[in-house]
Amino acid sequence: MGGMTNADEPRWLSRDELAAWLANSALMISLPAALDARMQRESQLTFFEYMVLSVLSEEPEHTLQMSDLAARTSASLSRLSHVVGRLEKRELLRRARIPGSGRRTAATLTGAGHQIVVAAAPGHVAAVREYLIDNLDADDLTALRRIGTAVQKAISD
Amino acid sequence: MGGMTNADEPRWLSRDELAAWLANSALMISLPAALDARMQRESQLTFFEYMVLSVLSEEPEHTLQMSDLAARTSASLSRLSHVVGRLEKRELLRRARIPGSGRRTAATLTGAGHQIVVAAAPGHVAAVREYLIDNLDADDLTALRRIGTAVQKAISD
DNA sequence: AAAGATTGAAAATTCAATCTTT
DNA sequence: AAAGATTGAATTTTCAATCTTT
């Protein structure tokens, strides 16, 4: 008895925890898909591509180092590198070595890139409102913020 | 003035709405990725594959029609069909025409499939607790459930 | 060796077309 | 024609290896 073949009995989810988890799973799967579909249709950008351009557009010089951009968009450097490569091919941004630093690269929005974010923004906000924000009350909003922050912290530990 | 070249000024997000949205975006991107990485490592299953097998395991006959399985896992029929094809090749489930109905197909868990879900479940629950549930209080939990449900409804409309 | 970033191959997902049954 | 499901091709993402600079 009490040998090593069985792990301790895990703490299973309660009814309420399971319901919350299932609702969250559906959200995690469906919301990005819905956003992607709609943004592709309206702006020729995926949700993730929009995030990349949008984050850049909020920077003072429309510029950010690749690894910082990865952190801001919650992406791996590899994924970002591929996506940025495609966006660069479309001339929506360009990459350049950061002067003085031989190994850092920065991505900078082009004029066309800036235009496309500006044009896509209203549709993006409308979708975010329609699918998420406008369905929530003030308490939900603060809870959502807390939850997202807590998850990020838990994952990065 | 008032022509058709400009859309109406959209209702931009307030500071709090934006914060909630950014937190949610990080959650939507990071949580599935973290879960995937951990489940792959521990169980040779992606998060989505686990969902598929897990949903089947909760059915009376460990069986569900493809389109129902798609609905339960929030997936497109096309995605499900590919994933189920791979799981079938690994002999974790099998497909068969539903008797009497010439166009419906049902997926059924095999013995090996059931074993692998049972073996993966504790790790899955532990990850869900560590990354999400155990960081939330009772209010967050009910909010999360409400939010997930509201989003699903908004998207399906 | 670690940090910053890229690359190509492999795996997964999406998209559009297709097939069968109702 | 619509419902249920599958398929192959194109796209995207992941994984592991690589390269350069510090």
PDB file of N, CA and C in Angstrom, chain B residues 37-72:
ATOM      1  N   ALA B  37       1.640  23.000 -24.353  1.00  0.00           N
ATOM      2  CA  ALA B  37       3.023  22.625 -24.090  1.00  0.00           C
ATOM      3  C   ALA B  37       3.092  21.596 -22.969  1.00  0.00           C
ATOM      4  N   ARG B  38       2.365  21.860 -21.913  1.00  0.00           N
ATOM      5  CA  ARG B  38       2.420  20.963 -20.759  1.00  0.00           C
ATOM      6  C   ARG B  38       1.776  19.613 -21.031  1.00  0.00           C
ATOM      7  N   MET B  39       0.649  19.624 -21.740  1.00  0.00           N
ATOM      8  CA  MET B  39      -0.019  18.353 -22.015  1.00  0.00           C
ATOM      9  C   MET B  39       0.763  17.512 -23.006  1.00  0.00           C
ATOM     10  N   GLN B  40       1.368  18.168 -23.992  1.00  0.00           N
ATOM     11  CA  GLN B  40       2.211  17.452 -24.958  1.00  0.00           C
ATOM     12  C   GLN B  40       3.319  16.722 -24.233  1.00  0.00           C
ATOM     13  N   ARG B  41       3.941  17.440 -23.316  1.00  0.00           N
ATOM     14  CA  ARG B  41       5.056  16.905 -22.559  1.00  0.00           C
ATOM     15  C   ARG B  41       4.617  15.721 -21.699  1.00  0.00           C
ATOM     16  N   GLU B  42       3.504  15.895 -21.006  1.00  0.00           N
ATOM     17  CA  GLU B  42       3.094  14.889 -20.016  1.00  0.00           C
ATOM     18  C   GLU B  42       2.229  13.769 -20.585  1.00  0.00           C
ATOM     19  N   SER B  43       1.506  14.051 -21.660  1.00  0.00           N
ATOM     20  CA  SER B  43       0.515  13.058 -22.106  1.00  0.00           C
ATOM     21  C   SER B  43       0.503  12.785 -23.594  1.00  0.00           C
ATOM     22  N   GLN B  44       1.402  13.402 -24.350  1.00  0.00           N
ATOM     23  CA  GLN B  44       1.384  13.211 -25.802  1.00  0.00           C
ATOM     24  C   GLN B  44       0.029  13.563 -26.421  1.00  0.00           C
ATOM     25  N   LEU B  45      -0.631  14.539 -25.812  1.00  0.00           N
ATOM     26  CA  LEU B  45      -1.911  15.011 -26.360  1.00  0.00           C
ATOM     27  C   LEU B  45      -1.900  16.534 -26.377  1.00  0.00           C
ATOM     28  N   THR B  46      -2.438  17.123 -27.425  1.00  0.00           N
ATOM     29  CA  THR B  46      -2.635  18.570 -27.370  1.00  0.00           C
ATOM     30  C   THR B  46      -3.860  18.843 -26.507  1.00  0.00           C
ATOM     31  N   PHE B  47      -4.021  20.091 -26.126  1.00  0.00           N
ATOM     32  CA  PHE B  47      -5.178  20.512 -25.349  1.00  0.00           C
ATOM     33  C   PHE B  47      -6.458  20.134 -26.100  1.00  0.00           C
ATOM     34  N   PHE B  48      -6.474  20.392 -27.389  1.00  0.00           N
ATOM     35  CA  PHE B  48      -7.680  20.101 -28.166  1.00  0.00           C
ATOM     36  C   PHE B  48      -7.945  18.592 -28.277  1.00  0.00           C
ATOM     37  N   GLU B  49      -6.892  17.818 -28.504  1.00  0.00           N
ATOM     38  CA  GLU B  49      -7.066  16.363 -28.552  1.00  0.00           C
ATOM     39  C   GLU B  49      -7.604  15.840 -27.227  1.00  0.00           C
ATOM     40  N   TYR B  50      -7.085  16.384 -26.160  1.00  0.00           N
ATOM     41  CA  TYR B  50      -7.585  15.979 -24.843  1.00  0.00           C
ATOM     42  C   TYR B  50      -9.068  16.288 -24.715  1.00  0.00           C
ATOM     43  N   MET B  51      -9.466  17.466 -25.176  1.00  0.00           N
ATOM     44  CA  MET B  51     -10.883  17.838 -25.111  1.00  0.00           C
ATOM     45  C   MET B  51     -11.752  16.834 -25.848  1.00  0.00           C
ATOM     46  N   VAL B  52     -11.311  16.473 -27.045  1.00  0.00           N
ATOM     47  CA  VAL B  52     -12.075  15.530 -27.862  1.00  0.00           C
ATOM     48  C   VAL B  52     -12.262  14.203 -27.131  1.00  0.00           C
ATOM     49  N   LEU B  53     -11.154  13.652 -26.662  1.00  0.00           N
ATOM     50  CA  LEU B  53     -11.232  12.358 -25.970  1.00  0.00           C
ATOM     51  C   LEU B  53     -12.033  12.476 -24.676  1.00  0.00           C
ATOM     52  N   SER B  54     -11.841  13.565 -23.986  1.00  0.00           N
ATOM     53  CA  SER B  54     -12.503  13.775 -22.710  1.00  0.00           C
ATOM     54  C   SER B  54     -14.023  13.894 -22.863  1.00  0.00           C
ATOM     55  N   VAL B  55     -14.437  14.631 -23.879  1.00  0.00           N
ATOM     56  CA  VAL B  55     -15.877  14.767 -24.137  1.00  0.00           C
ATOM     57  C   VAL B  55     -16.477  13.396 -24.445  1.00  0.00           C
ATOM     58  N   LEU B  56     -15.774  12.624 -25.275  1.00  0.00           N
ATOM     59  CA  LEU B  56     -16.258  11.276 -25.587  1.00  0.00           C
ATOM     60  C   LEU B  56     -16.362  10.419 -24.326  1.00  0.00           C
ATOM     61  N   SER B  57     -15.375  10.548 -23.463  1.00  0.00           N
ATOM     62  CA  SER B  57     -15.340   9.687 -22.269  1.00  0.00           C
ATOM     63  C   SER B  57     -16.501   9.975 -21.316  1.00  0.00           C
ATOM     64  N   GLU B  58     -17.092  11.153 -21.470  1.00  0.00           N
ATOM     65  CA  GLU B  58     -18.209  11.491 -20.583  1.00  0.00           C
ATOM     66  C   GLU B  58     -19.563  11.074 -21.153  1.00  0.00           C
ATOM     67  N   GLU B  59     -19.535  10.564 -22.367  1.00  0.00           N
ATOM     68  CA  GLU B  59     -20.787  10.105 -22.959  1.00  0.00           C
ATOM     69  C   GLU B  59     -21.108   8.686 -22.509  1.00  0.00           C
ATOM     70  N   PRO B  60     -22.396   8.369 -22.390  1.00  0.00           N
ATOM     71  CA  PRO B  60     -22.841   7.037 -21.958  1.00  0.00           C
ATOM     72  C   PRO B  60     -22.125   5.895 -22.684  1.00  0.00           C
ATOM     73  N   GLU B  61     -22.108   5.944 -24.003  1.00  0.00           N
ATOM     74  CA  GLU B  61     -21.488   4.862 -24.769  1.00  0.00           C
ATOM     75  C   GLU B  61     -20.092   5.227 -25.279  1.00  0.00           C
ATOM     76  N   HIS B  62     -19.519   6.285 -24.697  1.00  0.00           N
ATOM     77  CA  HIS B  62     -18.225   6.793 -25.181  1.00  0.00           C
ATOM     78  C   HIS B  62     -18.301   7.098 -26.673  1.00  0.00           C
ATOM     79  N   THR B  63     -19.444   7.542 -27.086  1.00  0.00           N
ATOM     80  CA  THR B  63     -19.721   7.741 -28.504  1.00  0.00           C
ATOM     81  C   THR B  63     -20.468   9.051 -28.738  1.00  0.00           C
ATOM     82  N   LEU B  64     -20.104   9.723 -29.826  1.00  0.00           N
ATOM     83  CA  LEU B  64     -20.809  10.954 -30.179  1.00  0.00           C
ATOM     84  C   LEU B  64     -20.718  11.161 -31.681  1.00  0.00           C
ATOM     85  N   GLN B  65     -21.793  11.674 -32.216  1.00  0.00           N
ATOM     86  CA  GLN B  65     -21.836  11.991 -33.641  1.00  0.00           C
ATOM     87  C   GLN B  65     -20.838  13.121 -33.921  1.00  0.00           C
ATOM     88  N   MET B  66     -20.165  13.081 -35.068  1.00  0.00           N
ATOM     89  CA  MET B  66     -19.133  14.065 -35.405  1.00  0.00           C
ATOM     90  C   MET B  66     -19.596  15.505 -35.228  1.00  0.00           C
ATOM     91  N   SER B  67     -20.752  15.833 -35.762  1.00  0.00           N
ATOM     92  CA  SER B  67     -21.181  17.234 -35.674  1.00  0.00           C
ATOM     93  C   SER B  67     -21.490  17.650 -34.236  1.00  0.00           C
ATOM     94  N   ASP B  68     -21.962  16.716 -33.421  1.00  0.00           N
ATOM     95  CA  ASP B  68     -22.179  17.038 -32.010  1.00  0.00           C
ATOM     96  C   ASP B  68     -20.852  17.233 -31.282  1.00  0.00           C
ATOM     97  N   LEU B  69     -19.901  16.380 -31.634  1.00  0.00           N
ATOM     98  CA  LEU B  69     -18.572  16.479 -31.033  1.00  0.00           C
ATOM     99  C   LEU B  69     -17.928  17.827 -31.401  1.00  0.00           C
ATOM    100  N   ALA B  70     -18.167  18.250 -32.636  1.00  0.00           N
ATOM    101  CA  ALA B  70     -17.643  19.544 -33.078  1.00  0.00           C
ATOM    102  C   ALA B  70     -18.250  20.667 -32.241  1.00  0.00           C
ATOM    103  N   ALA B  71     -19.549  20.600 -32.025  1.00  0.00           N
ATOM    104  CA  ALA B  71     -20.219  21.636 -31.242  1.00  0.00           C
ATOM    105  C   ALA B  71     -19.690  21.649 -29.806  1.00  0.00           C
ATOM    106  N   ARG B  72     -19.515  20.476 -29.238  1.00  0.00           N
ATOM    107  CA  ARG B  72     -19.065  20.403 -27.845  1.00  0.00           C
ATOM    108  C   ARG B  72     -17.648  20.898 -27.665  1.00  0.00           C
TER     109      ARG B  72
END
